[in-house]
Amino acid sequence: MMASDHSRGPPQRAIKRLLIANRGEIAKRIIDCARELSIETFALVTSDDTGHALGAAHALPIPSPASYLNIPALVEIVKQHEIDAVHPGYGFLSESADFARRMWDEAGVAVVGPGWDILSKTGDKLAAKLLAQQCDVPTLAAMDKPVVGVEEVRHFAREIGFPVMLKAVDSGGGKGIRIVRHDSDLEHAMKRAVAESPSSRIFVEKAAVDGFRHIEVQIVGDGSGQVRHLWERECSIQRRYQKIVEQAPSTISNREFVGKIIEAAMRMARHIRYLSLGTFEFLANADRGEFFFLEVNPRLQVEHTVTESIALVDLVKLQLEIAQGAAVGETELRNVSSDVMQVPKLRSIQLRLTAENVQRDWTLSIGRVHAFSLPTGHGVRVDTHLNHRRTTVVGADYDSLLAKIILVGESHRSLLAKCRRALEDTWVEGVKTNLDVLRAIVAHKDFERGLCDTSWLESNMASLLTSGLELSRGINNRQRAASQFAEDDTQYLASPPGSSNSTTMLRRGDAWALKLTSRSSGTTEETHHIKIARVTRNGFPSSLKADIEYSHPGSEQPHIFTLEATSSNASSAAIMASGKHRRGDENNPRHVVVPFPGKLVELTVEEGDEIVSGQVVCVVQQMKMELEIRASRGGRVKWVTDAQDGEDIAEGTLAAELEDLRGDDKTRALL
């Protein structure tokens, strides 16, 4: 791209002051790389989310998580701090052409990435499919414009045949995607997909599921037409279209077939003179010899790490160098082969460690990470924002990613052994994680043999949950047995999984004077007093149960209470809702219970409705994903919650109570 041509994006120029408009592990990754390039870094933080800012030259407070998406507010921040470039990371505004354009037009600041012109051609899934067709790259049958009504979708689906995919035009990370296998599911699935799309626009395409693998190609371009690939990644281990395990190169042995996929990605990238990093995604079936283009992710990917591991390059560094005007041949890519058949000798696998309760349908596990241990050793890399010096809070505002565990080895067998060992050395206290399932995946024969397609994980979920629990139980037992010799020195050791690690000693007689002043009403300061009379359980700060003496202004004698405190990061509205709405009994088959905190989107049944097993009773939003709560049995709806749409509800809220239909059936039989 010529420096004077601003029609496609801002000019490439030196970066001295960089704002990282993101959080979590990717913000930490970008900050660390920028520091190595002597670039002054600015991180954004909220009051309870600061771990990623360690190492940044400046930490800038923002009022709420919504600020990461507030373009006018971000424009003001870069103006105020004389910032000359913004790195968007992934997610948030990383694929927004509007963000890139407004940053340049309103503040003269470049957004690191491909520029608004390429973003408009690739960030929109329908525009990207058109690009693929222009470059003679195979695509799945699809409608060529956003759909308006369900009948339009139904007509198209009947023409091409079920199953079909409903996809948000402008969403990522698994949001706004629904597979529809039957006509009867179409209307409800469409409603959910539209709700998760930022623009409320979706399209429909033929689904390719059985036997297809998710293959994506890493592309690097400098805007001049010079484009390089860094081979492919395989991301077939996914649930609800969210990747969990990624590897590079792919397990497909037919390199000529893989080479065709890589060349298709290169053809598309050359056509638009691609700039910066981009990932071109495909579904591929090697047995049939066919592949189809899916989408372009015009940004840094979560799984960029496995490509770095096999190609021995720093993709974030490449991205920052190209943003400053470097040509592809002037970067470390000059030392990397461009031959698609000359595959790197190294192999790499990334395991995403997330705060999710896999036993409860992978719902977000909210809370504080009190202690953790992550693996080390040869061939082990961990990208994370977790830090022993700061408490990490998992809340409903962000995604569930805690850490990326990246392993590298020379053979598939040695790499799997490293994966298993690394996961044995991993544990997290305070929140539930997907660790059990990760252990089960890397121990499974299908994964070892490279036989997993995109439907494999969900098809084998029940057995993986069982085997994962067994594996973790055995690992924990061995670790406890091995630590017996150090029983007398436990105060110096990190706690093994499942044990208490209270670092604060609370005893009878401890007391505090609490001074409270209302900010809103301007009332005078009040002093309250709390004294511990007896501690019955001390797991502070995660939990505490004690008898206390409480005195407030005007009280003649202390009041005696039993205090039971549990750490929580659920909103105050959700906590209050736990006492406001009726709670369900998970062991009662007639109760339809919401298994996680969130925001009620819709109650889909009414009292008196007759429903069947598996029918959706309500929809609850968590992490911007709309999750369906289904009945485990059929019956008549006897009672429904009085919670309103948009209201915060607590974990364990009873959504509906069912009753049997047998009495009516017998009555009808007699008539």
XYZ file of C-alpha atoms in Angstrom:
671
model
C 0.000 0.000 0.000
C 1.397 3.363 -0.992
C 1.919 5.746 1.924
C -0.188 8.427 0.173
C -3.143 6.087 -0.543
C -5.615 6.495 2.306
C -8.625 4.992 0.519
C -7.957 1.502 1.912
C -6.590 2.407 5.328
C -4.256 4.730 7.239
C -0.617 5.190 6.183
C 1.967 2.829 7.621
C 4.177 4.778 9.998
C 6.275 4.392 13.135
C 4.427 3.477 16.328
C 5.654 5.081 19.536
C 2.586 5.013 21.780
C 0.227 2.027 21.478
C -3.205 1.581 23.061
C -4.266 -2.039 23.540
C -8.065 -1.947 23.256
C -8.560 -5.362 24.768
C -8.084 -7.372 27.972
C -7.154 -10.822 29.235
C -4.360 -12.965 27.883
C -4.296 -11.346 24.431
C -3.764 -7.878 25.913
C -0.869 -9.275 27.969
C 0.571 -10.925 24.828
C 0.472 -7.668 22.832
C 1.878 -5.599 25.708
C 4.829 -7.949 26.128
C 5.659 -7.871 22.409
C 5.357 -4.077 22.192
C 7.715 -3.706 25.167
C 10.324 -5.743 23.298
C 9.979 -3.293 20.386
C 10.418 -0.311 22.781
C 6.860 0.882 22.155
C 5.177 2.733 25.033
C 2.041 0.791 25.984
C -1.355 1.881 27.330
C -3.723 -0.717 28.804
C -7.435 -0.342 29.589
C -8.683 -1.632 32.942
C -11.924 -1.803 34.889
C -11.993 -1.828 38.676
C -12.145 -5.628 38.960
C -10.148 -6.593 35.856
C -6.534 -5.412 35.914
C -4.341 -8.522 35.655
C -3.558 -8.029 31.960
C -2.125 -4.536 32.580
C 0.927 -5.759 34.491
C 3.898 -4.709 32.389
C 2.108 -1.885 30.579
C 3.621 1.578 30.942
C 0.184 3.038 31.670
C -3.111 1.592 32.946
C -6.099 3.701 31.937
C -9.323 3.168 33.921
C -12.573 2.796 31.978
C -16.006 2.862 33.641
C -17.350 -0.506 32.497
C -16.777 -3.492 30.200
C -19.038 -1.789 27.637
C -16.293 0.827 27.168
C -14.281 -1.635 25.075
C -17.013 -1.230 22.424
C -17.542 2.516 22.842
C -15.911 4.049 19.775
C -16.403 7.741 20.744
C -14.926 7.056 24.208
C -11.909 5.272 22.700
C -11.371 8.141 20.256
C -11.275 10.575 23.189
C -8.782 8.358 25.070
C -6.296 8.296 22.175
C -6.603 12.052 21.725
C -6.070 12.717 25.419
C -2.958 10.538 25.639
C -1.477 11.400 22.208
C -1.551 7.764 21.123
C -0.597 7.037 17.515
C -1.872 3.440 17.091
C -4.458 1.080 18.568
C -4.161 -2.699 18.670
C -7.652 -4.248 18.919
C -6.523 -7.823 19.666
C -9.371 -10.204 18.840
C -13.093 -9.895 19.547
C -14.542 -6.531 20.601
C -13.882 -4.061 17.725
C -11.129 -6.017 15.952
C -13.237 -6.659 12.810
C -15.019 -3.300 12.722
C -14.349 -1.272 9.590
C -16.230 1.614 11.212
C -13.845 1.599 14.189
C -10.762 1.656 11.942
C -12.181 4.436 9.788
C -13.368 6.635 12.656
C -10.093 6.299 14.550
C -8.268 7.670 11.523
C -10.820 10.307 10.490
C -11.497 11.659 13.980
C -8.151 11.205 15.730
C -5.525 10.510 13.067
C -4.764 7.191 14.778
C -4.139 3.913 12.972
C -5.793 0.674 14.058
C -3.305 -2.187 13.673
C -4.817 -4.535 11.116
C -5.837 -4.689 7.464
C -7.570 -1.297 7.253
C -11.223 -0.409 6.759
C -11.412 -1.359 3.073
C -10.264 -4.958 3.601
C -12.289 -5.218 6.813
C -15.436 -4.300 4.880
C -14.670 -7.040 2.339
C -13.781 -9.763 4.831
C -15.315 -9.020 8.248
C -18.807 -9.392 6.774
C -19.385 -13.123 6.108
C -21.551 -12.552 3.032
C -18.987 -10.175 1.515
C -16.250 -12.731 2.214
C -18.256 -15.491 0.473
C -18.606 -13.220 -2.565
C -14.837 -12.698 -2.557
C -14.308 -16.472 -2.499
C -16.652 -16.944 -5.457
C -14.812 -14.233 -7.402
C -11.593 -16.185 -6.804
C -13.096 -19.561 -7.833
C -12.883 -20.921 -4.300
C -15.597 -23.499 -3.444
C -18.356 -22.284 -1.125
C -21.412 -23.954 0.366
C -24.817 -23.192 -1.126
C -26.128 -20.105 0.644
C -28.485 -17.171 0.348
C -26.613 -14.162 -1.020
C -28.227 -11.577 1.255
C -29.425 -11.311 4.859
C -32.752 -13.015 5.419
C -35.864 -11.122 6.418
C -38.445 -13.669 7.521
C -38.614 -17.278 8.608
C -40.660 -18.309 5.548
C -37.857 -17.114 3.278
C -35.423 -19.329 5.200
C -37.850 -22.248 5.219
C -38.270 -22.074 1.434
C -34.497 -22.025 0.877
C -33.890 -24.867 3.346
C -36.473 -27.054 1.639
C -34.811 -26.377 -1.707
C -31.289 -27.376 -0.668
C -32.288 -29.803 2.081
C -31.658 -29.920 5.822
C -29.442 -29.514 7.787
C -28.758 -25.829 7.291
C -26.709 -23.276 9.220
C -28.067 -19.941 10.376
C -25.182 -17.489 10.751
C -24.879 -13.919 11.935
C -23.353 -11.798 9.183
C -21.107 -9.968 11.627
C -20.479 -12.084 14.721
C -17.692 -14.385 15.873
C -16.650 -16.725 18.661
C -19.554 -19.084 18.031
C -22.175 -16.367 18.596
C -25.116 -16.077 16.240
C -24.705 -19.581 14.791
C -27.357 -22.288 14.903
C -27.604 -25.595 13.069
C -31.121 -26.574 12.068
C -31.802 -30.211 11.235
C -35.595 -30.107 11.179
C -38.194 -27.669 9.880
C -39.880 -27.550 13.300
C -36.736 -26.067 14.901
C -36.282 -23.311 12.346
C -38.301 -20.449 13.835
C -36.827 -20.730 17.333
C -33.236 -21.115 16.046
C -33.624 -18.086 13.803
C -34.854 -15.975 16.704
C -31.783 -16.896 18.796
C -29.297 -16.308 15.947
C -30.758 -12.876 15.183
C -30.611 -11.917 18.874
C -26.867 -12.715 19.037
C -25.983 -10.766 15.881
C -24.754 -7.202 16.608
C -26.641 -5.944 13.536
C -29.534 -8.452 13.850
C -28.663 -9.730 10.362
C -28.258 -13.412 9.544
C -27.975 -15.567 6.440
C -28.455 -19.270 5.806
C -26.195 -21.812 4.123
C -26.049 -25.560 3.629
C -24.481 -27.325 6.636
C -21.438 -29.543 6.100
C -21.026 -31.492 9.310
C -20.382 -35.226 9.091
C -16.751 -36.032 8.319
C -15.672 -32.415 7.817
C -12.743 -30.880 9.657
C -12.154 -27.222 10.428
C -8.986 -26.167 8.580
C -7.727 -22.588 8.585
C -4.794 -20.940 6.835
C -2.610 -18.251 8.409
C -1.952 -15.434 5.947
C 0.462 -12.494 6.239
C 0.452 -9.638 3.715
C 2.026 -6.198 3.416
C -0.660 -4.519 1.286
C 1.438 -4.505 -1.899
C 0.221 -7.869 -3.169
C 3.045 -9.732 -1.458
C 1.310 -12.470 0.528
C 2.741 -15.365 2.507
C 1.171 -18.352 4.202
C 2.337 -19.986 7.413
C 0.660 -23.329 6.722
C -2.584 -24.464 8.270
C -4.179 -25.103 11.646
C -6.804 -27.692 12.507
C -9.545 -26.602 14.920
C -12.042 -29.460 14.719
C -12.360 -29.957 18.496
C -15.136 -27.472 19.136
C -18.406 -27.155 20.975
C -21.207 -24.907 19.795
C -18.758 -23.589 17.175
C -16.305 -22.449 19.857
C -12.837 -23.918 19.521
C -11.346 -25.794 22.476
C -8.274 -27.583 21.101
C -6.234 -26.425 18.091
C -3.193 -27.908 16.407
C -0.715 -27.198 13.625
C -0.153 -28.563 11.122
C -3.383 -30.495 10.520
C -3.697 -34.254 10.978
C -4.676 -34.677 7.295
C -1.937 -36.787 5.717
C -2.729 -35.845 2.095
C -0.526 -32.785 1.688
C -1.599 -32.216 -1.924
C -5.174 -31.815 -0.692
C -4.071 -29.442 2.084
C -1.959 -27.551 -0.451
C -5.088 -26.815 -2.506
C -6.722 -25.273 0.558
C -3.665 -23.122 1.266
C -3.490 -21.997 -2.360
C -7.198 -21.061 -2.284
C -6.538 -18.825 0.732
C -3.515 -17.272 -1.008
C -5.574 -16.586 -4.132
C -8.177 -14.681 -2.139
C -5.547 -12.739 -0.166
C -3.669 -11.699 -3.319
C -6.901 -10.581 -4.970
C -7.502 -7.915 -2.315
C -3.781 -7.192 -1.652
C -4.207 -8.364 1.918
C -2.503 -6.349 4.668
C -1.481 -7.600 8.129
C -2.567 -10.936 9.638
C -5.590 -12.872 8.439
C -7.019 -16.340 8.900
C -8.962 -17.937 6.042
C -11.226 -20.707 7.331
C -12.509 -23.799 5.529
C -14.403 -27.035 6.088
C -12.530 -29.959 4.552
C -13.260 -33.639 3.952
C -10.090 -35.387 2.793
C -11.874 -38.680 2.114
C -14.165 -36.984 -0.397
C -11.447 -34.638 -1.602
C -13.653 -31.577 -1.145
C -13.376 -28.364 0.826
C -15.493 -25.227 1.212
C -14.614 -21.688 2.245
C -16.241 -20.536 5.497
C -15.040 -17.050 6.440
C -12.093 -14.709 6.927
C -10.986 -13.559 10.360
C -9.115 -10.334 9.484
C -7.240 -10.109 12.769
C -4.988 -11.931 15.196
C -6.516 -15.297 16.165
C -6.733 -16.876 19.628
C -4.884 -19.893 18.225
C -2.071 -17.955 16.527
C 0.252 -19.548 19.090
C 0.437 -22.962 17.402
C 1.521 -21.346 14.136
C 4.222 -19.424 15.996
C 5.405 -22.675 17.548
C 5.886 -24.592 14.277
C 7.087 -21.683 12.107
C 9.298 -20.162 14.830
C 8.008 -16.628 14.210
C 6.359 -13.961 16.373
C 3.060 -13.085 14.686
C 2.321 -10.095 16.920
C 5.760 -8.683 16.133
C 5.128 -9.249 12.412
C 1.810 -7.452 12.710
C 3.360 -4.432 14.446
C 6.279 -4.290 11.978
C 3.988 -4.382 8.940
C 1.802 -1.685 10.528
C 4.947 0.465 10.583
C 5.681 -0.056 6.876
C 7.785 -3.212 6.727
C 7.484 -5.370 3.617
C 6.973 -9.120 4.043
C 10.530 -9.773 2.807
C 11.967 -7.433 5.444
C 10.524 -9.403 8.349
C 11.563 -12.737 9.847
C 9.420 -14.409 7.178
C 12.421 -14.143 4.876
C 13.810 -17.166 6.711
C 10.627 -19.248 6.408
C 9.867 -21.550 3.465
C 6.855 -20.731 1.293
C 6.571 -24.265 -0.118
C 3.207 -25.755 0.927
C 4.677 -29.256 0.654
C 7.645 -28.471 2.906
C 5.866 -28.803 6.244
C 7.713 -27.707 9.405
C 9.182 -30.573 11.400
C 7.593 -29.372 14.628
C 3.999 -29.979 15.734
C 2.002 -27.917 18.205
C -1.253 -28.213 20.162
C -3.094 -25.490 22.068
C -5.451 -26.355 24.938
C -7.883 -23.636 26.027
C -8.384 -23.662 29.802
C -11.735 -22.007 30.530
C -13.837 -21.166 33.583
C -16.802 -23.340 32.659
C -18.778 -25.946 34.568
C -18.705 -28.800 32.074
C -21.018 -30.904 34.235
C -23.691 -28.209 33.866
C -23.694 -27.901 30.107
C -20.499 -25.812 30.055
C -22.053 -22.818 31.771
C -19.798 -19.977 32.887
C -18.314 -20.507 36.350
C -18.416 -17.134 38.086
C -16.128 -16.382 41.020
C -12.597 -15.548 42.089
C -9.523 -17.552 41.186
C -7.952 -18.042 44.613
C -5.021 -20.245 43.620
C -3.712 -21.916 40.486
C -0.825 -23.901 39.085
C 0.081 -23.874 35.395
C 2.580 -26.191 33.695
C 6.202 -25.442 32.904
C 9.039 -27.341 31.248
C 10.563 -28.003 27.841
C 8.164 -27.416 24.977
C 5.514 -25.822 27.220
C 4.219 -22.282 26.800
C 1.362 -20.668 28.738
C -0.365 -17.458 27.649
C -2.469 -16.098 30.500
C -3.490 -12.988 32.413
C -3.645 -14.916 35.696
C -1.137 -13.577 38.178
C -0.315 -14.674 41.706
C 0.051 -11.034 42.757
C -3.513 -10.069 41.833
C -6.854 -11.784 42.309
C -8.565 -12.660 39.043
C -12.341 -12.357 38.971
C -14.393 -14.335 36.456
C -17.591 -12.440 35.682
C -20.390 -12.598 33.148
C -19.136 -9.615 31.124
C -16.250 -11.349 29.353
C -15.409 -14.718 27.847
C -14.366 -17.646 30.031
C -10.747 -18.057 28.854
C -8.271 -18.367 31.744
C -5.153 -19.594 29.966
C -3.870 -21.095 26.739
C -1.542 -24.048 27.251
C 0.614 -24.500 24.162
C 2.775 -27.590 23.656
C 5.355 -28.216 20.928
C 7.163 -31.413 19.948
C 8.713 -33.211 16.995
C 6.199 -36.061 16.770
C 2.498 -36.503 17.425
C 3.201 -39.177 20.029
C 5.690 -37.087 22.008
C 3.373 -34.079 21.741
C 0.446 -36.009 23.229
C 2.638 -37.222 26.099
C 3.575 -33.607 26.767
C -0.117 -32.569 26.685
C -1.051 -35.218 29.228
C 1.810 -34.320 31.552
C 1.081 -30.585 31.300
C -2.583 -31.098 32.185
C -1.595 -33.245 35.172
C 0.387 -30.233 36.418
C -2.556 -27.846 36.013
C -5.159 -26.941 38.634
C -7.348 -23.970 39.490
C -9.193 -23.160 42.729
C -12.170 -20.853 43.112
C -13.972 -21.571 39.836
C -14.902 -24.676 37.882
C -12.901 -25.351 34.709
C -12.961 -27.584 31.639
C -9.774 -29.340 32.786
C -11.479 -32.749 33.080
C -12.606 -32.658 29.456
C -9.211 -31.477 28.177
C -7.611 -34.457 29.934
C -10.173 -36.805 28.418
C -9.660 -35.417 24.893
C -5.883 -35.833 24.807
C -6.203 -39.336 26.283
C -8.770 -40.509 23.694
C -7.737 -42.938 20.953
C -9.626 -40.990 18.279
C -7.634 -37.840 19.053
C -4.414 -39.833 19.093
C -5.207 -41.248 15.642
C -6.365 -37.936 14.168
C -9.948 -39.105 13.579
C -11.900 -36.143 14.994
C -14.235 -34.066 12.834
C -16.164 -30.963 13.890
C -19.005 -33.007 15.401
C -16.746 -35.407 17.348
C -16.643 -33.557 20.666
C -20.388 -33.085 21.031
C -21.073 -36.638 19.824
C -18.759 -38.063 22.495
C -19.470 -35.549 25.253
C -21.124 -37.933 27.717
C -18.269 -40.454 27.661
C -15.643 -37.695 27.781
C -17.246 -36.162 30.868
C -17.176 -39.555 32.596
C -13.618 -40.468 31.621
C -12.416 -36.947 32.419
C -13.725 -37.194 35.976
C -12.015 -40.554 36.405
C -8.720 -39.225 35.064
C -8.831 -36.167 37.328
C -9.724 -38.265 40.355
C -6.702 -40.485 39.747
C -4.396 -37.488 39.238
C -5.614 -35.813 42.435
C -5.192 -39.012 44.453
C -1.619 -39.457 43.213
C -0.756 -35.838 43.978
C -2.163 -36.077 47.504
C -0.261 -39.289 48.148
C 2.961 -37.737 46.859
C 2.542 -34.706 49.137
C 2.116 -36.732 52.342
C 5.818 -36.545 53.123
C 5.563 -32.758 53.386
C 2.596 -32.765 55.749
C 4.434 -30.818 58.418
C 5.446 -28.106 55.965
C 2.120 -27.447 54.267
C 2.131 -23.815 55.279
C 4.963 -23.291 52.801
C 3.353 -25.203 49.938
C 0.637 -24.333 47.450
C -2.539 -26.225 48.181
C -3.307 -29.281 46.079
C -6.592 -29.220 44.194
C -9.649 -29.369 46.409
C -7.906 -28.316 49.607
C -8.406 -25.121 51.585
C -5.823 -22.393 51.159
C -6.940 -19.733 53.593
C -4.212 -17.134 53.927
C -6.084 -14.926 56.393
C -6.300 -16.055 60.035
C -9.607 -15.027 61.605
C -10.059 -15.750 65.329
C -12.479 -15.228 68.159
C -12.225 -11.665 69.422
C -11.219 -10.102 66.087
C -13.208 -6.898 65.657
C -13.633 -4.044 63.190
C -15.029 -0.535 63.334
C -16.840 0.181 60.044
C -17.320 3.798 58.970
C -20.084 4.205 56.380
C -20.899 7.395 54.489
C -23.541 7.538 51.767
C -22.202 9.120 48.576
C -25.652 9.811 47.170
C -27.516 11.303 50.118
C -24.631 13.215 51.675
C -25.479 11.995 55.179
C -22.949 12.161 57.965
C -20.549 9.347 58.697
C -21.882 6.392 60.761
C -19.735 3.979 62.744
C -20.740 0.305 63.015
C -18.938 -2.422 64.958
C -18.477 -6.127 64.226
C -16.804 -8.628 66.533
C -16.235 -12.355 65.920
C -17.583 -14.481 68.771
C -16.848 -17.872 67.197
C -15.457 -19.126 63.870
C -17.102 -22.323 62.659
C -15.612 -22.429 59.144
C -12.696 -20.345 57.876
C -12.146 -20.583 54.156
C -11.659 -16.835 53.842
C -11.672 -15.145 51.375
C -13.694 -17.754 49.464
C -16.030 -18.562 52.359
C -16.562 -17.834 56.051
C -19.079 -18.945 58.678
C -18.980 -17.358 62.127
C -21.074 -16.095 65.029
C -20.721 -12.321 65.261
C -21.733 -9.465 67.550
C -22.983 -6.502 65.537
C -23.589 -2.972 66.868
C -24.962 -0.031 64.910
C -25.588 3.604 65.869
C -28.383 3.745 68.419
C -28.161 0.096 69.530
C -27.781 -0.380 73.286
C -26.562 -3.986 73.094
C -24.799 -5.911 70.316
C -27.023 -8.077 68.118
C -25.958 -11.717 67.764
C -25.940 -13.102 64.207
C -24.566 -16.115 62.384
C -22.653 -14.805 59.383
C -22.232 -17.036 56.343
C -20.292 -15.424 53.507
C -19.426 -16.873 50.088
C -17.268 -15.155 47.486
C -19.242 -14.262 44.361
C -18.843 -12.097 41.310
C -22.460 -12.331 40.237
C -24.142 -8.957 39.981
C -25.850 -7.575 43.063
C -29.116 -7.850 41.143
C -28.518 -11.573 40.564
C -27.610 -12.124 44.226
C -30.738 -10.335 45.380
C -32.745 -12.300 42.846
C -31.722 -15.544 44.533
C -33.980 -14.590 47.419
C -36.611 -12.951 45.250
C -37.526 -15.883 43.037
C -38.456 -19.436 43.927
C -35.549 -21.874 43.877
C -35.782 -25.255 42.225
C -34.717 -28.731 43.263
C -32.361 -30.265 40.702
C -33.265 -33.745 41.956
C -36.965 -33.163 41.274
C -37.709 -34.226 37.668
C -40.753 -31.930 37.600
C -38.599 -28.854 38.196
C -36.996 -27.011 35.280
C -34.084 -25.255 36.982
C -31.793 -22.550 35.577
C -28.295 -23.960 36.299
C -26.363 -20.680 36.111
C -26.782 -16.949 36.809
C -27.676 -14.694 33.917
C -30.269 -12.412 32.370
C -33.670 -13.835 31.462
C -34.259 -13.232 27.758
C -37.541 -15.024 27.265
C -39.924 -17.426 28.994
C -41.304 -19.597 26.190
C -44.079 -21.474 28.043
C -47.171 -20.511 30.025
C -49.119 -22.209 32.774
C -51.338 -24.917 31.286
C -49.088 -25.583 28.260
C -48.402 -29.224 27.439
C -44.725 -29.703 26.624
C -42.490 -32.594 25.560
C -39.063 -33.705 26.765
C -36.327 -31.463 25.374
C -38.630 -28.511 24.733
C -37.223 -25.039 25.445
C -38.750 -23.533 28.592
C -36.743 -20.307 28.773
C -33.714 -18.544 27.311
C -31.013 -17.008 29.531
C -28.158 -14.767 28.360
C -24.628 -15.355 29.642
C -21.420 -13.950 28.107
C -23.620 -12.454 25.325
C -24.641 -15.993 24.354
C -28.311 -16.900 24.535
C -28.587 -20.333 26.166
C -31.701 -22.482 26.083
C -33.026 -24.157 29.227
C -34.918 -27.314 28.240
C -37.294 -29.646 30.079
C -35.850 -33.064 30.871
C -39.325 -34.628 30.658
C -42.753 -33.908 29.263
C -45.909 -32.813 31.101
C -48.227 -29.905 31.725
C -46.800 -26.606 32.970
C -48.254 -26.180 36.464
C -46.327 -23.012 37.428
C -43.872 -20.559 35.847
C -41.517 -17.996 37.377
C -42.676 -14.408 37.672
C -39.240 -13.123 36.640
C -39.518 -10.581 33.836
C -37.643 -10.514 30.525
C -34.339 -8.663 31.001
C -34.224 -9.394 34.724
C -31.129 -10.871 36.403
C -31.810 -14.325 37.805
C -29.667 -16.433 40.098
C -28.273 -19.912 39.688
C -30.871 -22.422 40.846
C -33.895 -20.304 39.948
C -36.984 -22.419 39.227
C -38.178 -21.557 35.719
C -41.180 -23.883 35.638
C -42.848 -26.715 37.517
C -44.479 -29.574 35.615
C -47.219 -32.038 36.449
C -48.167 -35.361 34.874
C -50.743 -35.654 32.117
C -51.826 -39.163 33.152
C -54.951 -38.069 35.042
C -56.371 -36.327 31.974
C -55.402 -39.250 29.762
C -57.395 -41.648 31.976
C -60.374 -39.277 31.957
C -60.322 -39.038 28.167
C -60.141 -42.822 27.908
C -63.381 -43.132 29.921
C -65.304 -40.627 27.782
